[in-house]
Short mmCIF file of C-alpha atoms in Angstrom, two decimals:
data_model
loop_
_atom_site.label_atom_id
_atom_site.label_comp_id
_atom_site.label_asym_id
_atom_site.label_seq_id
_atom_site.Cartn_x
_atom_site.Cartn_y
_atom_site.Cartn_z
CA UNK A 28 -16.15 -34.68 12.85
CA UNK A 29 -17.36 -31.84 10.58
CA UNK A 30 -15.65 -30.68 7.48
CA UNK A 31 -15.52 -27.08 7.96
CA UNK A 32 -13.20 -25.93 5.05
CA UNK A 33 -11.21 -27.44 2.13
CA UNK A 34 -8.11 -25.48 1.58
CA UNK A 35 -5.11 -25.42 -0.61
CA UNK A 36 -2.50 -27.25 1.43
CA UNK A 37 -5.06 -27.72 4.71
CA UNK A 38 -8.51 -29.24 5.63
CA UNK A 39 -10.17 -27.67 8.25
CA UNK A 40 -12.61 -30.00 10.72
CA UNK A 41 -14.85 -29.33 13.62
CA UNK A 42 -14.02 -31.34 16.85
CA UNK A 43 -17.11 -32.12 19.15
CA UNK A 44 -15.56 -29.80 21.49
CA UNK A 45 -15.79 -27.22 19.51
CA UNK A 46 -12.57 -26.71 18.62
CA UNK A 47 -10.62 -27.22 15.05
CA UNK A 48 -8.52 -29.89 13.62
CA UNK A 49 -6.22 -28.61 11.28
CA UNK A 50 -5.18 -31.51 8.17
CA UNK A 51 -1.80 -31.01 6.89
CA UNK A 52 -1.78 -32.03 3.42
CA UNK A 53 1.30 -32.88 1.22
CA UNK A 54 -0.16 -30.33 -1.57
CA UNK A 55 1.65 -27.51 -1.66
CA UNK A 56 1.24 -24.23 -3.51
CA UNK A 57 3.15 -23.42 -6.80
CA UNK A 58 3.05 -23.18 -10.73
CA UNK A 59 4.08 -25.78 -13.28
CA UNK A 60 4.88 -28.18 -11.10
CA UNK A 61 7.52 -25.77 -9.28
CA UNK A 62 6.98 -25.03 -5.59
CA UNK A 63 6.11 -21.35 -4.98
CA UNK A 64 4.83 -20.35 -1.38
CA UNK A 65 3.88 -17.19 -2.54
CA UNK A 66 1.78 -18.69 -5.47
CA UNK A 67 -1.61 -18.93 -5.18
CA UNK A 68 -2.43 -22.30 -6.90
CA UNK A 69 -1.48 -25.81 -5.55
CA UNK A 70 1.37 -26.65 -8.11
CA UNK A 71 2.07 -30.19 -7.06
CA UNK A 72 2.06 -32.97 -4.06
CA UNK A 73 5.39 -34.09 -2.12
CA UNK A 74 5.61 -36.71 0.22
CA UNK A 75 6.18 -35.98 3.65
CA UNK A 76 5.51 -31.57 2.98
CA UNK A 77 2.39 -32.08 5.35
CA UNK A 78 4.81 -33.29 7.91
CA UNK A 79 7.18 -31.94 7.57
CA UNK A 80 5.12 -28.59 7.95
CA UNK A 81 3.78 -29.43 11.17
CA UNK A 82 6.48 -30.44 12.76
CA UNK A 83 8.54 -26.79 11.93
CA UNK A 84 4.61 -25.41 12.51
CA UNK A 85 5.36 -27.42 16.15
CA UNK A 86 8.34 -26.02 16.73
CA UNK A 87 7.74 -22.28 16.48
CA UNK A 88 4.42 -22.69 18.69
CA UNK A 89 5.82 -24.34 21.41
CA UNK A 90 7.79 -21.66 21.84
CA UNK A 91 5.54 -18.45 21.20
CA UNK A 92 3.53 -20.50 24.00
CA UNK A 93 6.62 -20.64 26.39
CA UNK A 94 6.73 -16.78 26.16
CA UNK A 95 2.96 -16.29 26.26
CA UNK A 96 2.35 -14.88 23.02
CA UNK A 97 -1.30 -16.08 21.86
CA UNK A 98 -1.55 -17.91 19.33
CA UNK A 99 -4.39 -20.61 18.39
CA UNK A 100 -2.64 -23.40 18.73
CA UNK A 101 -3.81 -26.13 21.83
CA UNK A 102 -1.38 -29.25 20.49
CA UNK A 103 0.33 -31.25 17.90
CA UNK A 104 -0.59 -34.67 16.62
CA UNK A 105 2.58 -35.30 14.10
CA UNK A 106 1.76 -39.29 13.60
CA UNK A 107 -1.78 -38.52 12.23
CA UNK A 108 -0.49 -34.91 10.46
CA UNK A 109 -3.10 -33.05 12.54
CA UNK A 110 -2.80 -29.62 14.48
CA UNK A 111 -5.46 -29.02 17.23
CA UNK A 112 -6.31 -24.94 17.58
CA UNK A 113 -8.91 -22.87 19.08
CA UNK A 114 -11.32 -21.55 16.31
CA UNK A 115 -10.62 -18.01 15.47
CA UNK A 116 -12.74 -15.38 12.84
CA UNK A 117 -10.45 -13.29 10.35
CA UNK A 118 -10.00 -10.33 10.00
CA UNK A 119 -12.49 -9.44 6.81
CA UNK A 120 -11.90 -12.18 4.33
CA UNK A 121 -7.97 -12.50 5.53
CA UNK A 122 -5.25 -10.84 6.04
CA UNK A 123 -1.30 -11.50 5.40
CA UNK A 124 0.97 -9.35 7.85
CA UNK A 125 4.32 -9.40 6.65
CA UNK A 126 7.64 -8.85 8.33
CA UNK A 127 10.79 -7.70 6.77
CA UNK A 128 14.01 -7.59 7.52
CA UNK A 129 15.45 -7.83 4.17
CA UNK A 130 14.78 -5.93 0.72
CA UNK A 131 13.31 -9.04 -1.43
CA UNK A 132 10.21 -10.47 -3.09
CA UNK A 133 7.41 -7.73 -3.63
CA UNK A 134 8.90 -5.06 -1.19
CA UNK A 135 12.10 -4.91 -3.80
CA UNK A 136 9.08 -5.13 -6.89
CA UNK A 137 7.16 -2.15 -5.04
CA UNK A 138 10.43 -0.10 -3.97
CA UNK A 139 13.17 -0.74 -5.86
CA UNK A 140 13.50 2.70 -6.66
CA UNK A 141 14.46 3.65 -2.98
CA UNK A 142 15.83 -0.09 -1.54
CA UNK A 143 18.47 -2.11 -3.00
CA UNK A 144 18.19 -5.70 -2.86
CA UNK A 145 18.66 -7.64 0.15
CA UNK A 146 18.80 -4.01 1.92
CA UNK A 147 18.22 -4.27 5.97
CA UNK A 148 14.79 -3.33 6.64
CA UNK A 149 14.84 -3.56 10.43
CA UNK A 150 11.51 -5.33 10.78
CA UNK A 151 9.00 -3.39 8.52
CA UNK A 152 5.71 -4.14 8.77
CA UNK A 153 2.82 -4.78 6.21
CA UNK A 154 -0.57 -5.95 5.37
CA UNK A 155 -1.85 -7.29 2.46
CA UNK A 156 -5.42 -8.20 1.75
CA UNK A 157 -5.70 -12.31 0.96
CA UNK A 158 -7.02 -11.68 -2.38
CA UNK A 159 -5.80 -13.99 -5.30
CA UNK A 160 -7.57 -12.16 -7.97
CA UNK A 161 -6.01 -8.67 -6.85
CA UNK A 162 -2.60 -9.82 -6.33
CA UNK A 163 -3.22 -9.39 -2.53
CA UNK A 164 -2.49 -5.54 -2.24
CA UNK A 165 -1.07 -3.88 0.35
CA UNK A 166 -3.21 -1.49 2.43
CA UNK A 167 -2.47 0.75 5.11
CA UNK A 168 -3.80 1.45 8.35
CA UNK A 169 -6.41 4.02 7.44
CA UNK A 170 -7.69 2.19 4.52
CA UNK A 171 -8.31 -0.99 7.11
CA UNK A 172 -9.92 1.24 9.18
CA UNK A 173 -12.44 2.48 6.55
CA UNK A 174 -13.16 -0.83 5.31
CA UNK A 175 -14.24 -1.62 8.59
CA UNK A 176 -12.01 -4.79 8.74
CA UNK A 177 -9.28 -3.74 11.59
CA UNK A 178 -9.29 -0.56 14.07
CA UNK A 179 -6.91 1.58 14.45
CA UNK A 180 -6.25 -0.34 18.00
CA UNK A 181 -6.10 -3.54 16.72
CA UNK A 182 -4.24 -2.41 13.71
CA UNK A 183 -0.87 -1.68 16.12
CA UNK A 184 -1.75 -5.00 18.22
CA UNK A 185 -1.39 -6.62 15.27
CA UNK A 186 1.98 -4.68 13.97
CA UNK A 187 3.43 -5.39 17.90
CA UNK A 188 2.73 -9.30 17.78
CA UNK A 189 4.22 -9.38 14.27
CA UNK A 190 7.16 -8.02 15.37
CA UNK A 191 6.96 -10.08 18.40
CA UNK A 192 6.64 -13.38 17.15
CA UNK A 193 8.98 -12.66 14.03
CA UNK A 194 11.99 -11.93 16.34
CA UNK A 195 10.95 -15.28 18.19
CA UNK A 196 11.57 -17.17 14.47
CA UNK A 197 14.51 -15.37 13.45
CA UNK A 198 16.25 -16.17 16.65
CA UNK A 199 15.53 -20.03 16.47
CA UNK A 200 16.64 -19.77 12.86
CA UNK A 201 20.06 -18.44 14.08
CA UNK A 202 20.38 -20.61 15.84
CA UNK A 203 21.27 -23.24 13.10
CA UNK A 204 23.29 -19.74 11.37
CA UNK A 205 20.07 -19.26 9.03
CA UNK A 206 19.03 -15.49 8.49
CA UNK A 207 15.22 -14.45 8.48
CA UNK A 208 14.84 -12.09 5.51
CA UNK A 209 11.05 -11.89 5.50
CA UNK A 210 7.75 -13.99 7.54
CA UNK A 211 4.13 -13.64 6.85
CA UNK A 212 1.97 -14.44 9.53
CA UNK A 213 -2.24 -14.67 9.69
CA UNK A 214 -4.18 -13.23 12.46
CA UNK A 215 -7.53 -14.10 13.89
CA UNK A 216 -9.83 -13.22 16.72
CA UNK A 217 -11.29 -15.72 19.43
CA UNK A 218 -14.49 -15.99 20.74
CA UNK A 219 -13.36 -13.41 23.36
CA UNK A 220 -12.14 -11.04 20.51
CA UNK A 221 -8.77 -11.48 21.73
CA UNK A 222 -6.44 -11.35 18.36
CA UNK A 223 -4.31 -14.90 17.91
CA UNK A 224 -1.86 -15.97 15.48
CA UNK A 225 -3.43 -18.28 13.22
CA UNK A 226 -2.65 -20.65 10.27
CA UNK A 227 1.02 -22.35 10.39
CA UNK A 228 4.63 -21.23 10.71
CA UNK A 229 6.64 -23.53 8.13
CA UNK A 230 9.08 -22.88 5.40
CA UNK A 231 6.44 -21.63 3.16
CA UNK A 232 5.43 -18.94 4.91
CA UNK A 233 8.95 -17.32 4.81
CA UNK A 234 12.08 -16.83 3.32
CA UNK A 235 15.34 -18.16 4.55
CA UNK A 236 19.00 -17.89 3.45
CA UNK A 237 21.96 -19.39 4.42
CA UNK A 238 25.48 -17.89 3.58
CA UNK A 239 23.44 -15.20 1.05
CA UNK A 240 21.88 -18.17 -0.07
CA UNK A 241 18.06 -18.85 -0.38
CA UNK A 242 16.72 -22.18 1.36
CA UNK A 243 13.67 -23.95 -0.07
CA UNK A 244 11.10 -24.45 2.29
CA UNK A 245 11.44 -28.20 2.32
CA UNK A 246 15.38 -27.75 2.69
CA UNK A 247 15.04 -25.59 5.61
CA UNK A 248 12.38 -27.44 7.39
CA UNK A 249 15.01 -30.27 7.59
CA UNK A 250 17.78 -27.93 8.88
CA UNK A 251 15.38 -26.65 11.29
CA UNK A 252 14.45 -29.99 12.55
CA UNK A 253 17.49 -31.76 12.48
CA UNK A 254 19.20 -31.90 15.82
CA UNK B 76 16.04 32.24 -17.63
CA UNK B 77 17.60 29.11 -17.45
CA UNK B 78 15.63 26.04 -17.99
CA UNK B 79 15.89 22.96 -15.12
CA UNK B 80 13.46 20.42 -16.31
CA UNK B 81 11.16 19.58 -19.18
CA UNK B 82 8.35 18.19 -18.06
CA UNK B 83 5.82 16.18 -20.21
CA UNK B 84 3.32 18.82 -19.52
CA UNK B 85 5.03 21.42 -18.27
CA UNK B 86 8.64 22.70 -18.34
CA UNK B 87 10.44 24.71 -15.45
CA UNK B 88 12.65 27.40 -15.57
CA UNK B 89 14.75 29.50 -12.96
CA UNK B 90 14.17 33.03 -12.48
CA UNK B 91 16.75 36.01 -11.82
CA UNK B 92 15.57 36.16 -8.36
CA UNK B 93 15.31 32.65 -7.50
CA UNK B 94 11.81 31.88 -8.20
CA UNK B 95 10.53 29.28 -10.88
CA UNK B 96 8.49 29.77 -13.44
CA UNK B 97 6.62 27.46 -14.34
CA UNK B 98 5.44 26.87 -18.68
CA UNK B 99 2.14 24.95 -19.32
CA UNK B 100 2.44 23.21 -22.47
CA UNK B 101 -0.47 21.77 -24.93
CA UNK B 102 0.57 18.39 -24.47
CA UNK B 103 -1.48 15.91 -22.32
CA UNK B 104 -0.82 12.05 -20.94
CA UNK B 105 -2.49 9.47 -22.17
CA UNK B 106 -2.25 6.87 -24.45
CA UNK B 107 -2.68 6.45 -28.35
CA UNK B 108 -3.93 9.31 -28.80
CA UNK B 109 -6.64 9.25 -25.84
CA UNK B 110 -6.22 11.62 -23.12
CA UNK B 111 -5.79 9.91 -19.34
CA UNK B 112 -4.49 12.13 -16.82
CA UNK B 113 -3.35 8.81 -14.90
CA UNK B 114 -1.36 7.77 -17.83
CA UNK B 115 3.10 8.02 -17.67
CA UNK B 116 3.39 9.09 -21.24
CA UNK B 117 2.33 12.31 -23.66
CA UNK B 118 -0.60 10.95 -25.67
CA UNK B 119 -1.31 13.82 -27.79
CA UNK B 120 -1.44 17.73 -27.49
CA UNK B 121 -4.98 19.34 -27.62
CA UNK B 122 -4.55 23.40 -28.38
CA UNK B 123 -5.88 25.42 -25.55
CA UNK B 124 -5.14 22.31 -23.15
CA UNK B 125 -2.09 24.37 -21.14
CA UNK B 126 -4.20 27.76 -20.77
CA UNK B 127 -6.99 26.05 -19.51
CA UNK B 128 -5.02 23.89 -17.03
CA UNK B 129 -3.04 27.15 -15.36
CA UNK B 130 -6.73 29.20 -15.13
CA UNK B 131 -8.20 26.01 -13.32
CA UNK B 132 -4.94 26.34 -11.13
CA UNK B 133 -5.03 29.71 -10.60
CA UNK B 134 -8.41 29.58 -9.79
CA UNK B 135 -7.51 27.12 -6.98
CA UNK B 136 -4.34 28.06 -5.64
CA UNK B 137 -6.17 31.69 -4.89
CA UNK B 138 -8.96 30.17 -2.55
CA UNK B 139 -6.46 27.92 -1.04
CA UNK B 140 -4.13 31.27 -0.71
CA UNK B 141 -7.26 32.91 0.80
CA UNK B 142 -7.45 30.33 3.25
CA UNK B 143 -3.82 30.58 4.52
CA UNK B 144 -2.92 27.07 3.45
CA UNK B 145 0.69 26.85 2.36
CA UNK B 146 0.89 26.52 -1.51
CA UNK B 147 4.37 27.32 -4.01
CA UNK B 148 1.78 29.94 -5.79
CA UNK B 149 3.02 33.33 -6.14
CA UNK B 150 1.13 34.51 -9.32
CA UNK B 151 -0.40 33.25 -12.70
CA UNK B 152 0.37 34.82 -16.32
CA UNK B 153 -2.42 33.52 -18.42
CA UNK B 154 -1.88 35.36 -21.45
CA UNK B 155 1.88 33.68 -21.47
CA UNK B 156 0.63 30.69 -19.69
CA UNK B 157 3.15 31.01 -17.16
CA UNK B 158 2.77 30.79 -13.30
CA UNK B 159 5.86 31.98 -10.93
CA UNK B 160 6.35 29.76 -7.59
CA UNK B 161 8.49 29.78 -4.81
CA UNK B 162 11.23 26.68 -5.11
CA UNK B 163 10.45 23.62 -3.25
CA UNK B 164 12.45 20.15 -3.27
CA UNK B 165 9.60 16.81 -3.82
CA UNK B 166 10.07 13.93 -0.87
CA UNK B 167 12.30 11.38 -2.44
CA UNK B 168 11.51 11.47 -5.93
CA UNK B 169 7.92 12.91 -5.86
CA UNK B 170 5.28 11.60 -4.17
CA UNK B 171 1.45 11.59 -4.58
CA UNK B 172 -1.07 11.82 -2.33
CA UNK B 173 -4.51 10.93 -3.53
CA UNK B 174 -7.89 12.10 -1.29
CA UNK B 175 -10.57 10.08 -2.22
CA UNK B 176 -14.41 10.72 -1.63
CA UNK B 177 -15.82 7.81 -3.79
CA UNK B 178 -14.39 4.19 -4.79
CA UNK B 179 -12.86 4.43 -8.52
CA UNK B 180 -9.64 3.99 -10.51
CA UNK B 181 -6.83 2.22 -8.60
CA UNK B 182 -8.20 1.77 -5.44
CA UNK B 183 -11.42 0.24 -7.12
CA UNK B 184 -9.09 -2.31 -8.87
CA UNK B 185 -7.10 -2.50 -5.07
CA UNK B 186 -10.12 -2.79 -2.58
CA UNK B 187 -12.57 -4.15 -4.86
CA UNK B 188 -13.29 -7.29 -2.40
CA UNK B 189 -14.32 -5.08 0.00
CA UNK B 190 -16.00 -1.73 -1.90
CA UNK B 191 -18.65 -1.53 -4.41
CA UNK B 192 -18.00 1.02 -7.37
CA UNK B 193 -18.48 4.25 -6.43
CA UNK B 194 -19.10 4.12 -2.66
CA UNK B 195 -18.60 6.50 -0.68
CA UNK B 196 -15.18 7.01 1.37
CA UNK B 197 -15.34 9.89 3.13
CA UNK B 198 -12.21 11.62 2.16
CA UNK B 199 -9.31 8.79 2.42
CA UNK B 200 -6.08 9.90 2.02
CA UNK B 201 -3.34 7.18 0.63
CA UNK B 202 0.23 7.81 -0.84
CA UNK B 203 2.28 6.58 -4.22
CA UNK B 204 5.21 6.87 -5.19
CA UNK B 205 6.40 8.48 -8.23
CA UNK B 206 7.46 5.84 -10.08
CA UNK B 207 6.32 5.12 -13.83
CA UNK B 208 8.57 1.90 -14.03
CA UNK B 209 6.51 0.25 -11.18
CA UNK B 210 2.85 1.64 -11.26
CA UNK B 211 3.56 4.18 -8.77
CA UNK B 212 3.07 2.00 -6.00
CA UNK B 213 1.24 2.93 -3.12
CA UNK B 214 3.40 3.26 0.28
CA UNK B 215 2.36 3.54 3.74
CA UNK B 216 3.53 5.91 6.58
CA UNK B 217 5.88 3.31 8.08
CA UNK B 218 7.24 2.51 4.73
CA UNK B 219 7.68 6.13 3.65
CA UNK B 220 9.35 6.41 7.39
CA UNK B 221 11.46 3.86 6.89
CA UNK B 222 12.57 4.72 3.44
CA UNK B 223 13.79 7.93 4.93
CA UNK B 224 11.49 9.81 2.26
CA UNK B 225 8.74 11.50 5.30
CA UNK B 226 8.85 11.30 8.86
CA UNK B 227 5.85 10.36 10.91
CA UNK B 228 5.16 13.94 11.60
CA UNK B 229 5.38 15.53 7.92
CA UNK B 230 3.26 11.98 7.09
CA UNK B 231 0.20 13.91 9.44
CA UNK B 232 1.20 17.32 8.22
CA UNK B 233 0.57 15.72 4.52
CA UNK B 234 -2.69 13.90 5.17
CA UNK B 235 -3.95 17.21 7.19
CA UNK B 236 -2.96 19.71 4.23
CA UNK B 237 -4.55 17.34 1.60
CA UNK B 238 -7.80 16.56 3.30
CA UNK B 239 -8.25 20.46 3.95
CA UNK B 240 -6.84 21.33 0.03
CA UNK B 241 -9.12 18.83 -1.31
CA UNK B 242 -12.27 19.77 0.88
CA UNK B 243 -11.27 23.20 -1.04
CA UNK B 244 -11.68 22.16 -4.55
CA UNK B 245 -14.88 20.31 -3.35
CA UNK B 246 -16.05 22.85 -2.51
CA UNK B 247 -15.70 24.20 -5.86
CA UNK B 248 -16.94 21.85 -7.58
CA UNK B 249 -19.85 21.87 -5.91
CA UNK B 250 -20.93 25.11 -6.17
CA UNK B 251 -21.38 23.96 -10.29
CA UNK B 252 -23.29 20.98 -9.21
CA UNK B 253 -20.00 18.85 -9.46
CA UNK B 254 -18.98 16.18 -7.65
CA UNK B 255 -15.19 15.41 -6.66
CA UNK B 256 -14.44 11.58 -7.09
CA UNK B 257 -10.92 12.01 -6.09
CA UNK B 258 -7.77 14.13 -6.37
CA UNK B 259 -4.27 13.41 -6.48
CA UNK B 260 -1.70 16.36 -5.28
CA UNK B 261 1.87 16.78 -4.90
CA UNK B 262 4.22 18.69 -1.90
CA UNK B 263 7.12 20.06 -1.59
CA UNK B 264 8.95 21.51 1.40
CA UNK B 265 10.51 25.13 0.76
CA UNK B 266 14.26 26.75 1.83
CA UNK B 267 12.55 26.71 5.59
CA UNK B 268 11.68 23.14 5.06
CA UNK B 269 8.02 24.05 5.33
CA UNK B 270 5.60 21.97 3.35
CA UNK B 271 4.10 23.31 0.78
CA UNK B 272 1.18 22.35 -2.06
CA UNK B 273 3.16 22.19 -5.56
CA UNK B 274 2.89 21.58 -9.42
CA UNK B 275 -1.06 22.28 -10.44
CA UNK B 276 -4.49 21.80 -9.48
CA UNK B 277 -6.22 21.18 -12.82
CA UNK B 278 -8.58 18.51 -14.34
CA UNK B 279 -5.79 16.46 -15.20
CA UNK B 280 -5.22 15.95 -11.29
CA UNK B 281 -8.99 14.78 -10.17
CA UNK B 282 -11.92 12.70 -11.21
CA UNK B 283 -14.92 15.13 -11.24
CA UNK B 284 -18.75 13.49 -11.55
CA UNK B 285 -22.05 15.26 -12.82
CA UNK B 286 -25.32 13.74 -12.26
CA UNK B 287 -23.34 10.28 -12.11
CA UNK B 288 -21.24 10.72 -15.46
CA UNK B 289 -17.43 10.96 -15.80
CA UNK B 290 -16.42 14.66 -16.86
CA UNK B 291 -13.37 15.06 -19.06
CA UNK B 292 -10.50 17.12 -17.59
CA UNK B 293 -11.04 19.88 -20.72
CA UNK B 294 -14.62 19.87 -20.34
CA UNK B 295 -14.26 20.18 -16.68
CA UNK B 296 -12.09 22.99 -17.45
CA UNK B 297 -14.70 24.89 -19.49
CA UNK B 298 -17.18 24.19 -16.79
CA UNK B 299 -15.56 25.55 -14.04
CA UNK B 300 -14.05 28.73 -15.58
CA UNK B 301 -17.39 30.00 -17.77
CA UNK B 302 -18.77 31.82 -14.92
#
C-alpha cells in the first residue's frame, strides 16, 4: 500500500485496486493549541478526533448514497480509522464550496456592511480557492472560468450538488434540534470526469449551533452520533 | 447651489434644475504623501491634479457619448473645473466594477496561484464593494443578488456596459502606444432606473502600461491630452 499524500489531519494511500484509503488522524487543525477548523495549521492532537470524524464522515455518506448523490466514498472501516473512496482529481489545486445559511465567519468579515450577523442567507453559495498563503479568496464564476480550473457547466453542477447535499446535512442535524449555519464541501472529478464530493463531512467542516449557541466540532460529533 | 456631498476628490452640488454638478478638487488618495489611486484616504493635493482629471474625463465620456453608451455626462467646464451630470442613485452603497486585460494589483495578490504577473486576461470583469473598512471586498453576482444590491439581469447589463466602456478607453490608449492594465468604473441607475456610467474616467481610475513600465495617473494625464 502506497503513500500517496501526507495531509494535515489525513494520510492518503493507494489500494492495489486502485482505489484510496483515506487515514483519519487525531491531528486536527488550529492555532496555539486551540482547535480552529478554519485554520490552516494543525494546532494540536485529541484522542479519538480521527474517529470520531469518520464516524459523523459515515453518517452523512450513507445517506447522500441512499439518495444517489455522488460522492467518492465506497465504505467505512471505523475500527482501523480508515475511509475507502474512489480516487478523484481537483479541481486546479482545490477548491472549498461553501454553503450558507447564516451571516457568520468570513461572509459577516466580507459583508458586514449589507448583512447583520447571524442574518438568513437562504443557502448562498461560494468558492474559495484552497490557498493558505492567500487567505483562500473567493472567486466567482467567470474568474474560474478564465483560470481554466472549472467551466461555466461544471461551475452550476457544482453550486446544485452544494445545495443538494447541504440540505441533506442540515436536515439530519435537525433532527437532534441543531441548526446548520454554514458547510464547506470539496469537489473532485473521477476517472469518467463525473464531479464527486470529496474529502469528509465532520464537525470541522461546518458550523453548528444549538439554541443560538455555537457547537464545537468534537461536541457536535457526539450529539450527532449519540442515539 | 446647494452642496450634497464632499467627496475626497471631488465635491457635489445640486443644480436649480435638478442636475449635479460635479467640483474636481486638487486633492488625490494615497498615502503619506504618495499618490495611489487605489488608496481610501487623501494623501496629498498636487496643483493642476483636478483640471487634468475632468479633461481626461471629458475626453472619455465624449467617445463613449458618441457611441450611444449610457453615461451621467451632460457637459464639462474646464476653465471652472466643473462637469454637470444627470442624477443617478449608486447600487447599495457604491459599487466597483473592475475590467481587467492583464494580471496586477488585487487580483495578482488574489489569483496569484494560478496567474503569472502580468498575463494576459482578456477583459475580466469582477465586482467590489465600496467599502474602505473591509478592503472593498470583491462580491459575486449571486452575492450581489442576494444582498438585494443588483439583480441577475442589471449584473449582465453591468458586465456588458463595462467590457464595451473599457474596450473604449483602450482604445484610447492605444492610439498613444498605451496599454490598459485595468480599469475600475462606477454606475448608477437614473429617475428611469436606467443604468448609467458615473463619477470620472481619469488616471486615477486605471492602470495604464508603456513599453512594459507603470505610467503615473498625472503623467498619463499629460500624455493623453498633449495632442
Amino acid at each position: 500500500m502506497k503513500q500517496l499524500y501526507a495531509g494535515k489531519t489525513k494520510d492518503v494511500f493507494e489500494l492495489e485496486n486502485g482505489n484510496y484509503l483515506l487515514k483519519f488522524k487525531d491531528d486536527v487543525t488550529g492555532e496555539d493549541g486551540i482547535f480552529d477548523p478554519g485554520a490552516n495549521t494543525v494546532g494540536l492532537s485529541i484522542e479519538g478526533a480521527g474517529k470520531a470524524g469518520l464516524k459523523l464522515t459515515q453518517l452523512f455518506f450513507e445517506k447522500l448514497k441512499e439518495k444517489g448523490i455522488p460522492t467518492h466514498y465506497i465504505s467505512a472501516d471505523v475500527e482501523n480509522t480508515t475511509m475507502t473512496v474512489v480516487p478523484a482529481t481537483v479541481f486546479g489545486e482545490g477548491l472549498e464550496v461553501i454553503c450558507r445559511y447564516r451571516a457568520v465567519g468570513s461572509f459577516l468579515r466580507r459583508y458586514g456592511k449589507y448583512a447583520d450577523e447571524a442574518q438568513a442567507l437562504n443557502g448562498f453559495v461560494e468558492v474559495t480557492l484552497k490557498d493558505d498563503e492567500r487567505q483562500d479568496p473567493p472567486i466567482s464564476k467567470d474568474g474560474l472560468a478564465m483560470l481554466g480550473i472549472l467551466t461555466n457547466e461544471e461551475y452550476e453542477t457544482l453550486k446544485e450538488l452544494t445545495r443538494e447535499i447541504s440540505q441533506v446535512v442540515k436536515d439530519e442535524l435537525a433532527k437532534k434540534a441543531i441548526e446548520l449555519y454554514d458547510i464547506k464541501l470539496e469537489f473532485g472529478r473521477d476517472a469518467n470526469n463525473q464531479i464527486l464530493l470529496i474529502d469528509e463531512i465532520s464537525g470541522g467542516n461546518m458550523r453548528a449551533y444549538k439554541n443560538g449557541e455555537y457547537i464545537e466540532p468534537l461536541a457536535l460529533e457526539k450529539m450527532m452520533l449519540n442515539n
